[in-house]
Amino acid sequence: MTRIAVLGSTNMDLVAYVARAPEPGETVTGREFRTVPGGKGANQAVAAARAGGDVTMIGAVGDDAYGAQLRAGLEHAGLDTDLLHTAEGPSGIAHIVVDDTGANSIVVVPGANGTVTALGPGEMAAIAGADLLLLQLELPLSAVIEGARVAHAQGVRTILAPSPVQPLPAELLDCVDLLIPNEHEAAALTGFTDPRAAARHLLSQVPAVIVTLGAKGCLYAARGGEPVIFPAPEVTAVDTTGAGDTFVGTLAVALGERRPVPESLAWASSAAALCVQRPGASTSMPYRTEIDAA
């Protein structure tokens, strides 16, 4: 079983479903509201666990009611939460608006996630003992960099999803084995709107890149080869929230099982396609049996 350490955020998603998202200064009436466990780190962790990974979650929740719910949900998903600390104050939240096309807009308030600024001996040991480390950018950058350094020093394969997008320091990129931005993040990081051009630019900084393209699939590029687009299954999206995290978490399991890259990408794309056909983020993520049957 693939051992995966996830150093990342844990949020409660506050999701409003509307016909269309409001314009600035406009009020619209929604048809439904849900609270759903989320956070990019926790989402990737749940996706990996459901896909068959042995997952350790590293991060923090608040000492509020959301914190207790978030911890219980991760434990129910089979994650090791011994390194998910409880901080004073509120848990992280994400305010999400989902329209009738399945598109979403998100505002994240870090809460307890902002307290994770450095790693202790336990966190370092968990990363060193993993097969892969998953990173995102919803924790303070100091902790992300430290986690990447520990993984790199121990030969642990490191995957970074650079979201929310921000300039990436060389000291972080030097420790990343696989960078997985979406097409908008890739453009923001490189200045190139063409995914192929963006990927080629990013290959000067990391060994391999996957640019996710939503319904169009993903583009894979590695040093020494040409970028290749892998199409996604054609489905009708209900809610795209969590699709990227599903892709990353599932892909990590496949790569940890040493599957060939094309097979790994197809498997992860199938998982993401299943995710978008259901409402919610972590609640919509498929189990291994469902992915295998897709």
PDB file of C-alpha atoms in Angstrom:
ATOM      1  CA  MET A   1       0.000   0.000   0.000  1.00  0.00           C
ATOM      2  CA  THR A   2       1.321   3.430  -0.976  1.00  0.00           C
ATOM      3  CA  ARG A   3       2.294   5.531   2.035  1.00  0.00           C
ATOM      4  CA  ILE A   4       1.278   9.133   1.446  1.00  0.00           C
ATOM      5  CA  ALA A   5       1.906  12.109   3.720  1.00  0.00           C
ATOM      6  CA  VAL A   6      -0.259  15.161   3.064  1.00  0.00           C
ATOM      7  CA  LEU A   7       0.947  18.468   4.457  1.00  0.00           C
ATOM      8  CA  GLY A   8      -1.967  20.773   3.866  1.00  0.00           C
ATOM      9  CA  SER A   9      -5.130  22.580   4.793  1.00  0.00           C
ATOM     10  CA  THR A  10      -8.326  21.346   6.389  1.00  0.00           C
ATOM     11  CA  ASN A  11     -11.375  23.580   5.911  1.00  0.00           C
ATOM     12  CA  MET A  12     -15.108  23.462   6.291  1.00  0.00           C
ATOM     13  CA  ASP A  13     -16.636  24.281   2.913  1.00  0.00           C
ATOM     14  CA  LEU A  14     -19.722  26.509   3.072  1.00  0.00           C
ATOM     15  CA  VAL A  15     -21.316  25.821  -0.304  1.00  0.00           C
ATOM     16  CA  ALA A  16     -24.114  27.848  -1.905  1.00  0.00           C
ATOM     17  CA  TYR A  17     -25.739  26.573  -5.114  1.00  0.00           C
ATOM     18  CA  VAL A  18     -27.088  29.249  -7.482  1.00  0.00           C
ATOM     19  CA  ALA A  19     -28.300  29.542 -11.071  1.00  0.00           C
ATOM     20  CA  ARG A  20     -25.444  31.954 -11.703  1.00  0.00           C
ATOM     21  CA  ALA A  21     -22.825  33.609  -9.542  1.00  0.00           C
ATOM     22  CA  PRO A  22     -23.531  37.217  -8.495  1.00  0.00           C
ATOM     23  CA  GLU A  23     -21.772  40.130 -10.149  1.00  0.00           C
ATOM     24  CA  PRO A  24     -19.985  42.655  -7.868  1.00  0.00           C
ATOM     25  CA  GLY A  25     -22.629  44.487  -5.828  1.00  0.00           C
ATOM     26  CA  GLU A  26     -25.380  42.067  -6.862  1.00  0.00           C
ATOM     27  CA  THR A  27     -27.476  39.764  -4.654  1.00  0.00           C
ATOM     28  CA  VAL A  28     -28.856  36.514  -6.057  1.00  0.00           C
ATOM     29  CA  THR A  29     -31.065  33.867  -4.461  1.00  0.00           C
ATOM     30  CA  GLY A  30     -29.564  30.436  -3.991  1.00  0.00           C
ATOM     31  CA  ARG A  31     -31.478  27.186  -4.101  1.00  0.00           C
ATOM     32  CA  GLU A  32     -29.419  25.134  -1.641  1.00  0.00           C
ATOM     33  CA  PHE A  33     -26.717  25.425   1.030  1.00  0.00           C
ATOM     34  CA  ARG A  34     -24.436  22.745   2.433  1.00  0.00           C
ATOM     35  CA  THR A  35     -21.532  22.474   4.847  1.00  0.00           C
ATOM     36  CA  VAL A  36     -19.017  19.960   3.498  1.00  0.00           C
ATOM     37  CA  PRO A  37     -15.574  19.001   4.878  1.00  0.00           C
ATOM     38  CA  GLY A  38     -12.878  20.326   2.555  1.00  0.00           C
ATOM     39  CA  GLY A  39      -9.557  22.123   2.227  1.00  0.00           C
ATOM     40  CA  LYS A  40      -7.156  21.254  -0.569  1.00  0.00           C
ATOM     41  CA  GLY A  41      -4.937  19.202   1.712  1.00  0.00           C
ATOM     42  CA  ALA A  42      -7.758  17.257   3.310  1.00  0.00           C
ATOM     43  CA  ASN A  43      -9.464  16.753  -0.057  1.00  0.00           C
ATOM     44  CA  GLN A  44      -6.332  15.267  -1.594  1.00  0.00           C
ATOM     45  CA  ALA A  45      -5.859  13.110   1.492  1.00  0.00           C
ATOM     46  CA  VAL A  46      -9.412  11.732   1.329  1.00  0.00           C
ATOM     47  CA  ALA A  47      -9.096  11.106  -2.410  1.00  0.00           C
ATOM     48  CA  ALA A  48      -5.865   9.183  -1.868  1.00  0.00           C
ATOM     49  CA  ALA A  49      -7.331   7.151   0.988  1.00  0.00           C
ATOM     50  CA  ARG A  50     -10.431   6.217  -1.016  1.00  0.00           C
ATOM     51  CA  ALA A  51      -8.183   5.217  -3.914  1.00  0.00           C
ATOM     52  CA  GLY A  52      -6.341   2.801  -1.647  1.00  0.00           C
ATOM     53  CA  GLY A  53      -3.502   4.813  -0.130  1.00  0.00           C
ATOM     54  CA  ASP A  54      -2.219   4.696   3.461  1.00  0.00           C
ATOM     55  CA  VAL A  55      -2.543   8.395   4.284  1.00  0.00           C
ATOM     56  CA  THR A  56      -1.237  10.589   7.109  1.00  0.00           C
ATOM     57  CA  MET A  57      -2.715  14.085   7.404  1.00  0.00           C
ATOM     58  CA  ILE A  58      -0.412  16.835   8.703  1.00  0.00           C
ATOM     59  CA  GLY A  59      -1.973  20.206   9.549  1.00  0.00           C
ATOM     60  CA  ALA A  60      -4.340  21.878  12.003  1.00  0.00           C
ATOM     61  CA  VAL A  61      -7.993  22.470  12.793  1.00  0.00           C
ATOM     62  CA  GLY A  62      -9.502  24.937  15.239  1.00  0.00           C
ATOM     63  CA  ASP A  63     -10.981  24.244  18.656  1.00  0.00           C
ATOM     64  CA  ASP A  64     -14.454  25.094  17.364  1.00  0.00           C
ATOM     65  CA  ALA A  65     -17.315  22.807  16.349  1.00  0.00           C
ATOM     66  CA  TYR A  66     -16.060  22.695  12.757  1.00  0.00           C
ATOM     67  CA  GLY A  67     -12.702  21.416  13.978  1.00  0.00           C
ATOM     68  CA  ALA A  68     -14.282  18.448  15.727  1.00  0.00           C
ATOM     69  CA  GLN A  69     -16.397  17.664  12.664  1.00  0.00           C
ATOM     70  CA  LEU A  70     -13.413  17.901  10.327  1.00  0.00           C
ATOM     71  CA  ARG A  71     -11.267  15.595  12.446  1.00  0.00           C
ATOM     72  CA  ALA A  72     -14.051  13.044  12.781  1.00  0.00           C
ATOM     73  CA  GLY A  73     -14.635  13.082   9.029  1.00  0.00           C
ATOM     74  CA  LEU A  74     -10.988  12.436   8.222  1.00  0.00           C
ATOM     75  CA  GLU A  75     -10.804   9.622  10.740  1.00  0.00           C
ATOM     76  CA  HIS A  76     -13.958   8.105   9.253  1.00  0.00           C
ATOM     77  CA  ALA A  77     -12.237   8.208   5.846  1.00  0.00           C
ATOM     78  CA  GLY A  78      -9.432   6.097   7.281  1.00  0.00           C
ATOM     79  CA  LEU A  79      -6.750   8.761   7.625  1.00  0.00           C
ATOM     80  CA  ASP A  80      -4.143   8.907  10.373  1.00  0.00           C
ATOM     81  CA  THR A  81      -4.869  12.228  12.142  1.00  0.00           C
ATOM     82  CA  ASP A  82      -2.321  12.033  14.963  1.00  0.00           C
ATOM     83  CA  LEU A  83      -0.436  14.945  13.352  1.00  0.00           C
ATOM     84  CA  LEU A  84      -3.572  17.009  12.709  1.00  0.00           C
ATOM     85  CA  HIS A  85      -3.183  19.443  15.600  1.00  0.00           C
ATOM     86  CA  THR A  86      -5.902  21.457  17.320  1.00  0.00           C
ATOM     87  CA  ALA A  87      -5.145  25.184  17.454  1.00  0.00           C
ATOM     88  CA  GLU A  88      -6.897  27.852  19.480  1.00  0.00           C
ATOM     89  CA  GLY A  89      -9.473  29.750  17.475  1.00  0.00           C
ATOM     90  CA  PRO A  90     -11.590  28.978  14.424  1.00  0.00           C
ATOM     91  CA  SER A  91     -10.976  26.306  11.813  1.00  0.00           C
ATOM     92  CA  GLY A  92     -10.334  27.260   8.219  1.00  0.00           C
ATOM     93  CA  ILE A  93     -13.385  27.809   6.055  1.00  0.00           C
ATOM     94  CA  ALA A  94     -14.028  28.131   2.335  1.00  0.00           C
ATOM     95  CA  HIS A  95     -17.029  30.037   1.014  1.00  0.00           C
ATOM     96  CA  ILE A  96     -17.958  28.407  -2.310  1.00  0.00           C
ATOM     97  CA  VAL A  97     -20.528  29.462  -4.900  1.00  0.00           C
ATOM     98  CA  VAL A  98     -21.490  26.793  -7.465  1.00  0.00           C
ATOM     99  CA  ASP A  99     -23.542  27.746 -10.511  1.00  0.00           C
ATOM    100  CA  ASP A 100     -25.748  25.671 -12.796  1.00  0.00           C
ATOM    101  CA  THR A 101     -22.852  24.830 -15.127  1.00  0.00           C
ATOM    102  CA  GLY A 102     -20.945  23.261 -12.224  1.00  0.00           C
ATOM    103  CA  ALA A 103     -18.380  26.084 -12.192  1.00  0.00           C
ATOM    104  CA  ASN A 104     -17.337  27.471  -8.822  1.00  0.00           C
ATOM    105  CA  SER A 105     -15.763  30.515  -7.181  1.00  0.00           C
ATOM    106  CA  ILE A 106     -14.087  30.196  -3.795  1.00  0.00           C
ATOM    107  CA  VAL A 107     -12.988  32.454  -0.930  1.00  0.00           C
ATOM    108  CA  VAL A 108     -10.729  30.751   1.621  1.00  0.00           C
ATOM    109  CA  VAL A 109     -10.215  32.039   5.184  1.00  0.00           C
ATOM    110  CA  PRO A 110      -7.220  30.099   6.614  1.00  0.00           C
ATOM    111  CA  GLY A 111      -8.117  30.069  10.329  1.00  0.00           C
ATOM    112  CA  ALA A 112      -6.162  27.312  12.104  1.00  0.00           C
ATOM    113  CA  ASN A 113      -4.277  26.483   8.908  1.00  0.00           C
ATOM    114  CA  GLY A 114      -2.374  29.731   9.349  1.00  0.00           C
ATOM    115  CA  THR A 115      -0.794  28.428  12.564  1.00  0.00           C
ATOM    116  CA  VAL A 116       1.161  25.723  10.696  1.00  0.00           C
ATOM    117  CA  THR A 117       4.355  27.687  10.139  1.00  0.00           C
ATOM    118  CA  ALA A 118       6.970  25.021  10.967  1.00  0.00           C
ATOM    119  CA  LEU A 119       7.291  21.265  11.393  1.00  0.00           C
ATOM    120  CA  GLY A 120       8.134  19.291  14.515  1.00  0.00           C
ATOM    121  CA  PRO A 121      10.005  15.988  14.811  1.00  0.00           C
ATOM    122  CA  GLY A 122       6.814  13.969  14.379  1.00  0.00           C
ATOM    123  CA  GLU A 123       5.854  15.699  11.153  1.00  0.00           C
ATOM    124  CA  MET A 124       9.362  15.329   9.775  1.00  0.00           C
ATOM    125  CA  ALA A 125       9.432  11.626  10.619  1.00  0.00           C
ATOM    126  CA  ALA A 126       6.066  11.051   8.941  1.00  0.00           C
ATOM    127  CA  ILE A 127       7.263  12.745   5.758  1.00  0.00           C
ATOM    128  CA  ALA A 128      10.580  10.883   5.777  1.00  0.00           C
ATOM    129  CA  GLY A 129       8.752   7.561   6.133  1.00  0.00           C
ATOM    130  CA  ALA A 130       6.333   8.180   3.257  1.00  0.00           C
ATOM    131  CA  ASP A 131       6.538   7.113  -0.375  1.00  0.00           C
ATOM    132  CA  LEU A 132       5.084  10.427  -1.542  1.00  0.00           C
ATOM    133  CA  LEU A 133       4.429  13.871  -0.083  1.00  0.00           C
ATOM    134  CA  LEU A 134       1.505  15.975  -1.307  1.00  0.00           C
ATOM    135  CA  LEU A 135       1.747  19.749  -0.915  1.00  0.00           C
ATOM    136  CA  GLN A 136      -0.510  22.714  -1.750  1.00  0.00           C
ATOM    137  CA  LEU A 137      -0.332  26.420  -0.894  1.00  0.00           C
ATOM    138  CA  GLU A 138      -3.144  26.896   1.657  1.00  0.00           C
ATOM    139  CA  LEU A 139      -0.629  26.636   4.535  1.00  0.00           C
ATOM    140  CA  PRO A 140       2.069  29.229   5.286  1.00  0.00           C
ATOM    141  CA  LEU A 141       4.836  28.931   2.709  1.00  0.00           C
ATOM    142  CA  SER A 142       7.476  28.395   5.403  1.00  0.00           C
ATOM    143  CA  ALA A 143       5.926  25.048   6.356  1.00  0.00           C
ATOM    144  CA  VAL A 144       5.472  24.002   2.727  1.00  0.00           C
ATOM    145  CA  ILE A 145       9.138  24.694   1.977  1.00  0.00           C
ATOM    146  CA  GLU A 146      10.277  22.860   5.109  1.00  0.00           C
ATOM    147  CA  GLY A 147       8.161  19.832   4.225  1.00  0.00           C
ATOM    148  CA  ALA A 148       9.545  19.762   0.693  1.00  0.00           C
ATOM    149  CA  ARG A 149      13.113  19.983   1.979  1.00  0.00           C
ATOM    150  CA  VAL A 150      12.607  17.068   4.363  1.00  0.00           C
ATOM    151  CA  ALA A 151      11.089  14.958   1.603  1.00  0.00           C
ATOM    152  CA  HIS A 152      13.830  15.827  -0.878  1.00  0.00           C
ATOM    153  CA  ALA A 153      16.566  14.993   1.604  1.00  0.00           C
ATOM    154  CA  GLN A 154      15.006  11.570   2.239  1.00  0.00           C
ATOM    155  CA  GLY A 155      14.283  10.747  -1.411  1.00  0.00           C
ATOM    156  CA  VAL A 156      10.512  11.023  -0.952  1.00  0.00           C
ATOM    157  CA  ARG A 157       8.706  11.894  -4.195  1.00  0.00           C
ATOM    158  CA  THR A 158       7.109  15.325  -3.799  1.00  0.00           C
ATOM    159  CA  ILE A 159       4.022  16.549  -5.655  1.00  0.00           C
ATOM    160  CA  LEU A 160       2.982  20.201  -5.447  1.00  0.00           C
ATOM    161  CA  ALA A 161      -0.410  21.572  -6.504  1.00  0.00           C
ATOM    162  CA  PRO A 162       0.338  25.346  -6.564  1.00  0.00           C
ATOM    163  CA  SER A 163      -3.040  26.606  -5.369  1.00  0.00           C
ATOM    164  CA  PRO A 164      -3.894  29.306  -4.430  1.00  0.00           C
ATOM    165  CA  VAL A 165      -1.322  30.388  -6.999  1.00  0.00           C
ATOM    166  CA  GLN A 166       1.544  32.601  -5.893  1.00  0.00           C
ATOM    167  CA  PRO A 167       5.179  33.103  -6.924  1.00  0.00           C
ATOM    168  CA  LEU A 168       7.134  29.936  -6.160  1.00  0.00           C
ATOM    169  CA  PRO A 169      10.618  30.396  -4.687  1.00  0.00           C
ATOM    170  CA  ALA A 170      13.496  28.400  -6.130  1.00  0.00           C
ATOM    171  CA  GLU A 171      14.122  26.793  -2.747  1.00  0.00           C
ATOM    172  CA  LEU A 172      10.703  25.135  -3.020  1.00  0.00           C
ATOM    173  CA  LEU A 173      10.842  24.222  -6.716  1.00  0.00           C
ATOM    174  CA  ASP A 174      14.277  22.647  -6.241  1.00  0.00           C
ATOM    175  CA  CYS A 175      12.601  20.057  -4.003  1.00  0.00           C
ATOM    176  CA  VAL A 176       9.540  19.343  -6.174  1.00  0.00           C
ATOM    177  CA  ASP A 177       9.432  16.258  -8.415  1.00  0.00           C
ATOM    178  CA  LEU A 178       6.039  16.864 -10.026  1.00  0.00           C
ATOM    179  CA  LEU A 179       4.175  20.170 -10.318  1.00  0.00           C
ATOM    180  CA  ILE A 180       0.409  20.013 -11.016  1.00  0.00           C
ATOM    181  CA  PRO A 181      -1.122  23.440 -11.787  1.00  0.00           C
ATOM    182  CA  ASN A 182      -4.397  23.935 -13.604  1.00  0.00           C
ATOM    183  CA  GLU A 183      -4.228  25.913 -16.855  1.00  0.00           C
ATOM    184  CA  HIS A 184      -4.975  29.241 -15.118  1.00  0.00           C
ATOM    185  CA  GLU A 185      -2.301  28.651 -12.464  1.00  0.00           C
ATOM    186  CA  ALA A 186       0.195  27.604 -15.125  1.00  0.00           C
ATOM    187  CA  ALA A 187      -0.463  30.854 -16.978  1.00  0.00           C
ATOM    188  CA  ALA A 188      -0.087  32.899 -13.788  1.00  0.00           C
ATOM    189  CA  LEU A 189       3.207  31.184 -12.955  1.00  0.00           C
ATOM    190  CA  THR A 190       4.740  31.566 -16.414  1.00  0.00           C
ATOM    191  CA  GLY A 191       2.953  34.319 -18.335  1.00  0.00           C
ATOM    192  CA  PHE A 192       2.110  31.825 -21.092  1.00  0.00           C
ATOM    193  CA  THR A 193      -1.577  31.164 -21.754  1.00  0.00           C
ATOM    194  CA  ASP A 194      -0.789  28.193 -24.010  1.00  0.00           C
ATOM    195  CA  PRO A 195      -0.472  25.133 -21.720  1.00  0.00           C
ATOM    196  CA  ARG A 196       2.316  23.625 -23.841  1.00  0.00           C
ATOM    197  CA  ALA A 197       4.398  26.789 -23.652  1.00  0.00           C
ATOM    198  CA  ALA A 198       3.710  27.064 -19.916  1.00  0.00           C
ATOM    199  CA  ALA A 199       4.734  23.454 -19.345  1.00  0.00           C
ATOM    200  CA  ARG A 200       7.973  23.889 -21.302  1.00  0.00           C
ATOM    201  CA  HIS A 201       8.805  26.933 -19.208  1.00  0.00           C
ATOM    202  CA  LEU A 202       8.074  25.114 -15.940  1.00  0.00           C
ATOM    203  CA  LEU A 203      10.336  22.224 -16.975  1.00  0.00           C
ATOM    204  CA  SER A 204      13.267  24.562 -16.471  1.00  0.00           C
ATOM    205  CA  GLN A 205      12.337  24.550 -12.783  1.00  0.00           C
ATOM    206  CA  VAL A 206      10.956  21.050 -12.056  1.00  0.00           C
ATOM    207  CA  PRO A 207      11.486  17.598 -13.640  1.00  0.00           C
ATOM    208  CA  ALA A 208       7.852  16.967 -14.602  1.00  0.00           C
ATOM    209  CA  VAL A 209       4.631  18.963 -15.001  1.00  0.00           C
ATOM    210  CA  ILE A 210       0.961  18.094 -15.389  1.00  0.00           C
ATOM    211  CA  VAL A 211      -1.306  20.972 -16.429  1.00  0.00           C
ATOM    212  CA  THR A 212      -4.926  20.051 -15.735  1.00  0.00           C
ATOM    213  CA  LEU A 213      -7.346  21.296 -18.395  1.00  0.00           C
ATOM    214  CA  GLY A 214     -10.753  20.586 -16.864  1.00  0.00           C
ATOM    215  CA  ALA A 215     -13.086  18.818 -19.287  1.00  0.00           C
ATOM    216  CA  LYS A 216     -10.297  18.772 -21.901  1.00  0.00           C
ATOM    217  CA  GLY A 217      -8.155  16.441 -19.774  1.00  0.00           C
ATOM    218  CA  CYS A 218      -4.550  17.153 -18.854  1.00  0.00           C
ATOM    219  CA  LEU A 219      -1.181  17.863 -20.414  1.00  0.00           C
ATOM    220  CA  TYR A 220       1.839  15.886 -19.246  1.00  0.00           C
ATOM    221  CA  ALA A 221       5.401  17.026 -19.831  1.00  0.00           C
ATOM    222  CA  ALA A 222       8.729  15.733 -18.556  1.00  0.00           C
ATOM    223  CA  ARG A 223      12.278  16.773 -19.292  1.00  0.00           C
ATOM    224  CA  GLY A 224      13.569  15.134 -22.439  1.00  0.00           C
ATOM    225  CA  GLY A 225      10.137  14.650 -24.025  1.00  0.00           C
ATOM    226  CA  GLU A 226       7.385  16.583 -25.759  1.00  0.00           C
ATOM    227  CA  PRO A 227       4.170  17.621 -23.932  1.00  0.00           C
ATOM    228  CA  VAL A 228       1.306  15.169 -24.465  1.00  0.00           C
ATOM    229  CA  ILE A 229      -2.410  15.807 -23.906  1.00  0.00           C
ATOM    230  CA  PHE A 230      -4.455  13.033 -22.314  1.00  0.00           C
ATOM    231  CA  PRO A 231      -8.215  13.532 -22.843  1.00  0.00           C
ATOM    232  CA  ALA A 232     -10.729  13.291 -19.998  1.00  0.00           C
ATOM    233  CA  PRO A 233     -13.863  11.129 -20.048  1.00  0.00           C
ATOM    234  CA  GLU A 234     -16.901  12.982 -21.402  1.00  0.00           C
ATOM    235  CA  VAL A 235     -19.415  13.524 -18.595  1.00  0.00           C
ATOM    236  CA  THR A 236     -22.012  16.071 -17.518  1.00  0.00           C
ATOM    237  CA  ALA A 237     -20.619  18.090 -14.608  1.00  0.00           C
ATOM    238  CA  VAL A 238     -22.819  18.862 -11.613  1.00  0.00           C
ATOM    239  CA  ASP A 239     -20.152  20.395  -9.345  1.00  0.00           C
ATOM    240  CA  THR A 240     -16.463  20.747 -10.225  1.00  0.00           C
ATOM    241  CA  THR A 241     -15.432  21.499  -6.622  1.00  0.00           C
ATOM    242  CA  GLY A 242     -12.728  19.048  -5.551  1.00  0.00           C
ATOM    243  CA  ALA A 243     -12.118  17.599  -9.020  1.00  0.00           C
ATOM    244  CA  GLY A 244      -8.520  18.776  -9.136  1.00  0.00           C
ATOM    245  CA  ASP A 245      -7.846  17.449  -5.642  1.00  0.00           C
ATOM    246  CA  THR A 246      -9.416  14.126  -6.581  1.00  0.00           C
ATOM    247  CA  PHE A 247      -7.112  13.939  -9.590  1.00  0.00           C
ATOM    248  CA  VAL A 248      -4.003  14.693  -7.513  1.00  0.00           C
ATOM    249  CA  GLY A 249      -4.800  12.325  -4.645  1.00  0.00           C
ATOM    250  CA  THR A 250      -5.720   9.449  -6.932  1.00  0.00           C
ATOM    251  CA  LEU A 251      -2.694  10.056  -9.159  1.00  0.00           C
ATOM    252  CA  ALA A 252      -0.412   9.890  -6.130  1.00  0.00           C
ATOM    253  CA  VAL A 253      -1.690   6.404  -5.320  1.00  0.00           C
ATOM    254  CA  ALA A 254      -1.204   5.221  -8.898  1.00  0.00           C
ATOM    255  CA  LEU A 255       2.325   6.612  -9.093  1.00  0.00           C
ATOM    256  CA  GLY A 256       3.146   5.074  -5.716  1.00  0.00           C
ATOM    257  CA  GLU A 257       2.063   1.735  -7.141  1.00  0.00           C
ATOM    258  CA  ARG A 258       4.581   2.318  -9.951  1.00  0.00           C
ATOM    259  CA  ARG A 259       1.980   2.299 -12.690  1.00  0.00           C
ATOM    260  CA  PRO A 260       3.072   3.755 -16.050  1.00  0.00           C
ATOM    261  CA  VAL A 261       2.328   7.460 -16.410  1.00  0.00           C
ATOM    262  CA  PRO A 262      -0.370   7.059 -19.114  1.00  0.00           C
ATOM    263  CA  GLU A 263      -2.210   4.475 -17.019  1.00  0.00           C
ATOM    264  CA  SER A 264      -1.872   6.620 -13.896  1.00  0.00           C
ATOM    265  CA  LEU A 265      -3.251   9.684 -15.673  1.00  0.00           C
ATOM    266  CA  ALA A 266      -6.187   7.739 -17.117  1.00  0.00           C
ATOM    267  CA  TRP A 267      -7.047   6.337 -13.683  1.00  0.00           C
ATOM    268  CA  ALA A 268      -6.852   9.748 -12.022  1.00  0.00           C
ATOM    269  CA  SER A 269      -8.929  11.310 -14.817  1.00  0.00           C
ATOM    270  CA  SER A 270     -11.608   8.664 -14.328  1.00  0.00           C
ATOM    271  CA  ALA A 271     -11.725   9.504 -10.621  1.00  0.00           C
ATOM    272  CA  ALA A 272     -12.069  13.240 -11.334  1.00  0.00           C
ATOM    273  CA  ALA A 273     -14.832  12.530 -13.877  1.00  0.00           C
ATOM    274  CA  LEU A 274     -16.768  10.585 -11.245  1.00  0.00           C
ATOM    275  CA  CYS A 275     -16.251  13.428  -8.745  1.00  0.00           C
ATOM    276  CA  VAL A 276     -17.751  16.164 -10.950  1.00  0.00           C
ATOM    277  CA  GLN A 277     -20.949  14.178 -11.458  1.00  0.00           C
ATOM    278  CA  ARG A 278     -21.780  14.537  -7.745  1.00  0.00           C
ATOM    279  CA  PRO A 279     -22.254  17.599  -5.498  1.00  0.00           C
ATOM    280  CA  GLY A 280     -19.672  18.527  -2.876  1.00  0.00           C
ATOM    281  CA  ALA A 281     -15.909  18.104  -2.603  1.00  0.00           C
ATOM    282  CA  SER A 282     -14.669  15.342  -0.293  1.00  0.00           C
ATOM    283  CA  THR A 283     -18.138  13.773  -0.202  1.00  0.00           C
ATOM    284  CA  SER A 284     -18.111  13.333  -3.997  1.00  0.00           C
ATOM    285  CA  MET A 285     -14.764  11.553  -4.242  1.00  0.00           C
ATOM    286  CA  PRO A 286     -14.938   7.983  -5.569  1.00  0.00           C
ATOM    287  CA  TYR A 287     -13.658   4.784  -3.998  1.00  0.00           C
ATOM    288  CA  ARG A 288     -11.107   2.520  -5.655  1.00  0.00           C
ATOM    289  CA  THR A 289     -13.746  -0.008  -6.767  1.00  0.00           C
ATOM    290  CA  GLU A 290     -15.697   2.761  -8.517  1.00  0.00           C
ATOM    291  CA  ILE A 291     -12.589   4.077 -10.297  1.00  0.00           C
ATOM    292  CA  ASP A 292     -11.607   0.595 -11.433  1.00  0.00           C
ATOM    293  CA  ALA A 293     -15.099   0.042 -12.816  1.00  0.00           C
ATOM    294  CA  ALA A 294     -15.265   3.368 -14.682  1.00  0.00           C
TER     295      ALA A 294
END
